[in-house]
Amino acid sequence: MKQPVLAANWKMNNGPTAAKQFMDAFLATYGSRDDRTVIIFAPAVSLPAVAGALGGRSDVLAGVQNIYWAEKGAFTGETSATMARDAGARITLVGHSERRHVFGETDEQCAKKCAAATKAGLGFMLCIGETIEQREAGETERLVKRQLREGVAQIENLISVDFSIAYEPVWAIGTGLTASAGDASAIHTVIRSELRDMIGTRANEIPILYGGSVNSSNAAGLLRAPEIDGLLVGGASVDASSWLTIAQT
Ligand code: 13P
């Protein structure tokens, strides 16, 4: 059995001061564990605070929520993969639904970001998932397969790359509506089978996380589903005590 991955996506919360307070409170109680991986996807400006609090700990990783694909240059406001790494990130989210739906990010842009992260030695977690309209139109499977294929399309030798997938149905994000463990598992099975088609048995090692209104009450039930390898948590990850409960699920 794969070890679970418990990932916090703070979104635009916890600036450097709050991030330091969060990490001090969380790490004071969260003893070192080798049976799971915890990732904190922080705003880029808070990466030094998160990475600094971690010291050399390798069971908790600092992650960044977004990168730009160019290495450097005239791209005002953007952060490159190399810069994020330099600030302490070990992994980046790519294609989060808010990036896709608020900022208009396309599959092709996601592909460039996944490739840039890989080139810079940063792991990536590609987020995919359908809107309620797409779900009701019966398009979920076709859509997640497309987002998966196109998201990694610019990576050579995917089989040896450090990555994971987060299935986050858009209708479940921040709404209090959670996909049932059964519904999420069904889509995770589709994703896994597509991955097998792409990279053979290596697909069995790729964590597929579920995200969308996960909280300390429903986390354990979701994690018990055999196809759910981890959780990507938004709102319930911003506060250290709520996150502590989920990270210890
Ligand atoms: P919520 O947990 O707030 O629904 O957000 C999920 C999410 O977008 C995590 O990336």
Coordinates of C-alpha atoms and ligand atoms in Angstrom, one line a residue:
M1 CA 0.0 0.0 0.0
K2 CA 1.2 3.5 -0.8
Q3 CA 1.7 5.9 2.0
P4 CA -0.9 8.6 2.2
V5 CA -0.1 12.1 1.1
L6 CA -1.8 14.9 3.1
A7 CA -1.5 18.2 1.4
A8 CA -2.6 21.6 2.6
N9 CA -3.4 24.3 0.0
W10 CA -3.5 27.6 1.9
K11 CA -4.5 29.5 -1.3
M12 CA -4.2 33.2 -0.6
N13 CA -4.0 32.8 3.2
N14 CA -1.1 32.8 5.7
G15 CA 1.4 35.4 4.7
P16 CA 5.0 35.1 6.2
T17 CA 4.0 36.0 9.8
A18 CA 1.0 33.8 9.9
A19 CA 2.9 31.0 8.2
K20 CA 5.6 31.0 10.8
Q21 CA 2.9 30.9 13.6
F22 CA 1.1 28.1 11.8
M23 CA 4.3 26.1 11.4
D24 CA 5.4 26.6 15.0
A25 CA 2.0 25.5 16.3
F26 CA 1.7 22.5 13.9
L27 CA 5.3 21.2 14.3
A28 CA 5.1 21.5 18.1
T29 CA 2.6 18.7 18.1
Y30 CA 3.1 16.8 14.8
G31 CA 5.9 14.4 15.6
S32 CA 8.1 13.1 12.9
R33 CA 6.3 10.3 11.0
D34 CA 7.5 8.0 8.3
D35 CA 4.1 6.5 7.4
R36 CA 2.8 9.5 5.4
T37 CA 4.0 12.6 3.6
V38 CA 2.7 16.0 4.5
I39 CA 2.9 18.9 2.0
I40 CA 2.2 22.6 2.8
F41 CA 1.4 24.5 -0.4
A42 CA 2.1 28.1 0.7
P43 CA 1.9 31.4 -1.1
A44 CA 5.3 32.1 -2.7
V45 CA 6.1 34.9 -0.2
S46 CA 5.6 32.5 2.7
L47 CA 7.9 29.7 1.4
P48 CA 11.0 30.9 3.4
A49 CA 8.9 30.9 6.6
V50 CA 7.6 27.4 5.9
A51 CA 10.9 25.9 4.8
G52 CA 12.8 27.7 7.6
A53 CA 10.5 26.2 10.2
L54 CA 11.0 22.7 8.8
G55 CA 14.7 22.8 9.1
G56 CA 15.9 19.5 7.6
R57 CA 12.7 17.6 8.2
S58 CA 11.9 15.4 5.2
D59 CA 8.4 14.1 6.2
V60 CA 6.9 17.5 5.7
L61 CA 7.5 19.3 2.4
A62 CA 7.1 23.0 1.5
G63 CA 5.2 23.4 -1.8
V64 CA 4.3 26.4 -3.9
Q65 CA 0.9 27.0 -5.4
N66 CA 1.9 28.1 -8.9
I67 CA 4.9 28.8 -11.1
Y68 CA 5.6 30.4 -14.4
W69 CA 7.3 28.3 -17.1
A70 CA 10.0 30.7 -18.2
E71 CA 13.3 30.6 -16.2
K72 CA 13.6 34.3 -15.8
G73 CA 13.0 37.6 -17.6
A74 CA 10.4 40.3 -18.1
F75 CA 7.4 38.5 -16.6
T76 CA 6.2 41.0 -13.9
G77 CA 4.7 39.3 -10.9
E78 CA 5.6 35.8 -11.8
T79 CA 7.8 33.2 -9.9
S80 CA 9.9 30.7 -11.8
A81 CA 10.4 27.1 -10.8
T82 CA 14.0 27.7 -9.9
M83 CA 13.1 30.7 -7.8
A84 CA 10.4 28.7 -5.9
R85 CA 13.0 26.0 -5.3
D86 CA 15.5 28.5 -4.1
A87 CA 12.9 29.8 -1.6
G88 CA 12.4 26.3 -0.2
A89 CA 9.7 24.6 -2.4
R90 CA 10.1 21.0 -3.2
I91 CA 6.9 20.7 -5.3
T92 CA 4.4 22.9 -7.1
L93 CA 0.7 22.7 -7.8
V94 CA -0.2 23.0 -11.5
G95 CA -3.6 23.7 -12.9
H96 CA -5.5 24.2 -9.7
S97 CA -9.1 24.8 -10.6
E98 CA -8.8 28.4 -9.4
R99 CA -5.9 28.9 -11.8
R100 CA -8.0 27.4 -14.6
H101 CA -11.3 29.1 -13.9
V102 CA -10.4 32.4 -12.3
F103 CA -7.2 33.1 -14.2
G104 CA -8.0 31.3 -17.5
E105 CA -5.1 28.8 -17.4
T106 CA -5.2 26.3 -20.3
D107 CA -4.1 22.7 -20.6
E108 CA -1.2 23.9 -22.8
Q109 CA -0.1 26.4 -20.1
C110 CA -0.3 23.6 -17.5
A111 CA 1.9 21.4 -19.7
K112 CA 4.5 24.2 -19.9
K113 CA 4.5 24.5 -16.1
C114 CA 4.8 20.8 -15.5
A115 CA 7.7 20.6 -17.9
A116 CA 9.4 23.7 -16.3
A117 CA 9.0 22.2 -12.8
T118 CA 10.5 18.9 -13.9
K119 CA 13.4 20.7 -15.6
A120 CA 14.1 22.7 -12.4
G121 CA 14.0 19.6 -10.2
L122 CA 10.7 20.5 -8.6
G123 CA 8.0 17.9 -8.2
F124 CA 4.5 18.7 -9.5
M125 CA 1.0 17.9 -8.5
L126 CA -1.3 18.3 -11.5
C127 CA -4.9 19.2 -10.6
I128 CA -7.8 18.0 -12.7
G129 CA -11.5 17.9 -12.3
E130 CA -14.9 18.8 -13.9
T131 CA -17.4 21.6 -13.4
I132 CA -21.0 20.7 -12.4
E133 CA -22.1 21.4 -16.0
Q134 CA -19.5 19.0 -17.3
R135 CA -20.5 16.4 -14.8
E136 CA -24.2 16.7 -15.6
A137 CA -23.4 16.4 -19.3
G138 CA -21.6 13.1 -18.6
E139 CA -18.3 14.6 -19.7
T140 CA -16.2 13.9 -16.5
E141 CA -14.2 10.9 -17.7
R142 CA -13.4 12.3 -21.1
L143 CA -12.4 15.6 -19.5
V144 CA -10.1 14.3 -16.7
K145 CA -8.4 12.0 -19.3
R146 CA -7.8 15.0 -21.5
Q147 CA -6.5 17.2 -18.7
L148 CA -4.2 14.4 -17.6
R149 CA -2.8 13.7 -21.1
E150 CA -2.4 17.3 -22.1
G151 CA -1.0 18.4 -18.7
V152 CA 2.0 16.1 -19.0
A153 CA 2.3 16.3 -22.8
Q154 CA 5.6 18.3 -22.8
I155 CA 7.5 16.0 -20.5
E156 CA 9.9 13.6 -22.0
N157 CA 10.4 10.3 -20.1
L158 CA 7.4 10.8 -17.8
I159 CA 8.0 7.3 -16.4
S160 CA 10.9 8.6 -14.3
V161 CA 9.4 11.9 -13.2
D162 CA 8.3 12.8 -9.7
F163 CA 4.7 13.8 -9.9
S164 CA 1.2 13.2 -8.5
I165 CA -2.4 13.9 -9.5
A166 CA -5.1 15.7 -7.5
Y167 CA -8.7 15.0 -8.6
E168 CA -10.7 18.0 -7.5
P169 CA -14.2 18.3 -8.9
V170 CA -14.8 22.0 -9.2
W171 CA -18.3 21.7 -7.8
A172 CA -16.9 20.3 -4.5
I173 CA -14.3 23.1 -4.0
G174 CA -15.2 25.4 -1.1
T175 CA -18.8 24.5 -1.4
G176 CA -19.2 22.0 1.5
L177 CA -20.3 19.4 -1.1
T178 CA -17.9 16.5 -1.0
A179 CA -17.7 13.8 -3.6
S180 CA -18.6 10.5 -1.9
A181 CA -15.7 8.1 -1.4
G182 CA -17.3 5.9 -4.0
D183 CA -17.7 8.6 -6.6
A184 CA -14.2 9.9 -6.1
S185 CA -12.8 6.3 -6.3
A186 CA -14.6 5.7 -9.6
I187 CA -12.8 8.7 -11.2
H188 CA -9.5 7.8 -9.5
T189 CA -9.8 4.4 -11.2
V190 CA -10.3 6.0 -14.6
I191 CA -7.2 8.2 -13.9
R192 CA -5.1 5.3 -12.8
S193 CA -6.1 3.3 -15.8
E194 CA -5.2 6.2 -18.1
L195 CA -1.8 6.5 -16.3
R196 CA -1.2 2.8 -16.9
D197 CA -1.8 3.3 -20.5
M198 CA 0.8 6.1 -20.5
I199 CA 3.6 4.7 -18.2
G200 CA 2.7 1.1 -17.5
T201 CA 3.1 -0.3 -14.0
R202 CA 4.9 2.9 -12.8
A203 CA 1.3 4.2 -12.7
N204 CA 0.7 2.2 -9.5
E205 CA 3.2 4.4 -7.7
I206 CA 1.7 7.7 -8.7
P207 CA -0.3 9.2 -5.8
I208 CA -3.8 10.3 -6.8
L209 CA -5.3 12.7 -4.2
Y210 CA -8.9 13.8 -3.8
G211 CA -9.7 17.4 -3.0
G212 CA -13.0 19.3 -2.5
S213 CA -14.5 20.3 0.9
V214 CA -12.3 17.8 2.9
N215 CA -12.4 18.5 6.6
S216 CA -11.5 16.8 9.8
S217 CA -14.8 15.0 9.9
N218 CA -14.8 13.4 6.4
A219 CA -11.0 12.9 5.9
A220 CA -10.8 9.5 7.4
G221 CA -13.7 8.0 5.4
L222 CA -12.3 9.4 2.1
L223 CA -8.8 8.1 2.9
R224 CA -10.1 4.6 3.6
A225 CA -11.2 4.2 0.0
P226 CA -8.5 2.0 -1.7
E227 CA -8.2 4.3 -4.8
I228 CA -7.7 7.5 -2.8
D229 CA -4.0 7.9 -2.0
G230 CA -4.2 11.3 -0.2
L231 CA -6.1 14.5 0.3
L232 CA -5.6 18.0 -1.0
V233 CA -7.3 20.4 1.5
G234 CA -8.1 24.0 1.1
G235 CA -10.2 25.8 3.8
A236 CA -9.7 23.3 6.5
S237 CA -5.9 23.5 6.1
V238 CA -5.5 27.2 6.9
D239 CA -5.8 26.8 10.7
A240 CA -3.0 24.8 12.4
S241 CA -5.3 22.9 14.8
S242 CA -7.7 21.8 12.1
W243 CA -4.8 20.8 9.8
L244 CA -3.1 18.9 12.6
T245 CA -6.2 16.6 12.9
I246 CA -6.3 16.0 9.2
A247 CA -2.5 15.4 8.9
Q248 CA -2.8 12.8 11.6
T249 CA -5.8 11.0 10.0
Ligands
13P1 P1 -11.6 23.3 -0.1 O1 -11.0 22.2 0.7 O2 -11.7 24.6 0.6 O3 -12.9 22.9 -0.7 O4 -10.6 23.5 -1.3 C1 -10.1 22.4 -2.0 C2 -9.0 22.8 -2.9 O5 -9.2 23.6 -3.8 C3 -7.7 22.4 -2.5 O6 -6.8 22.6 -3.5

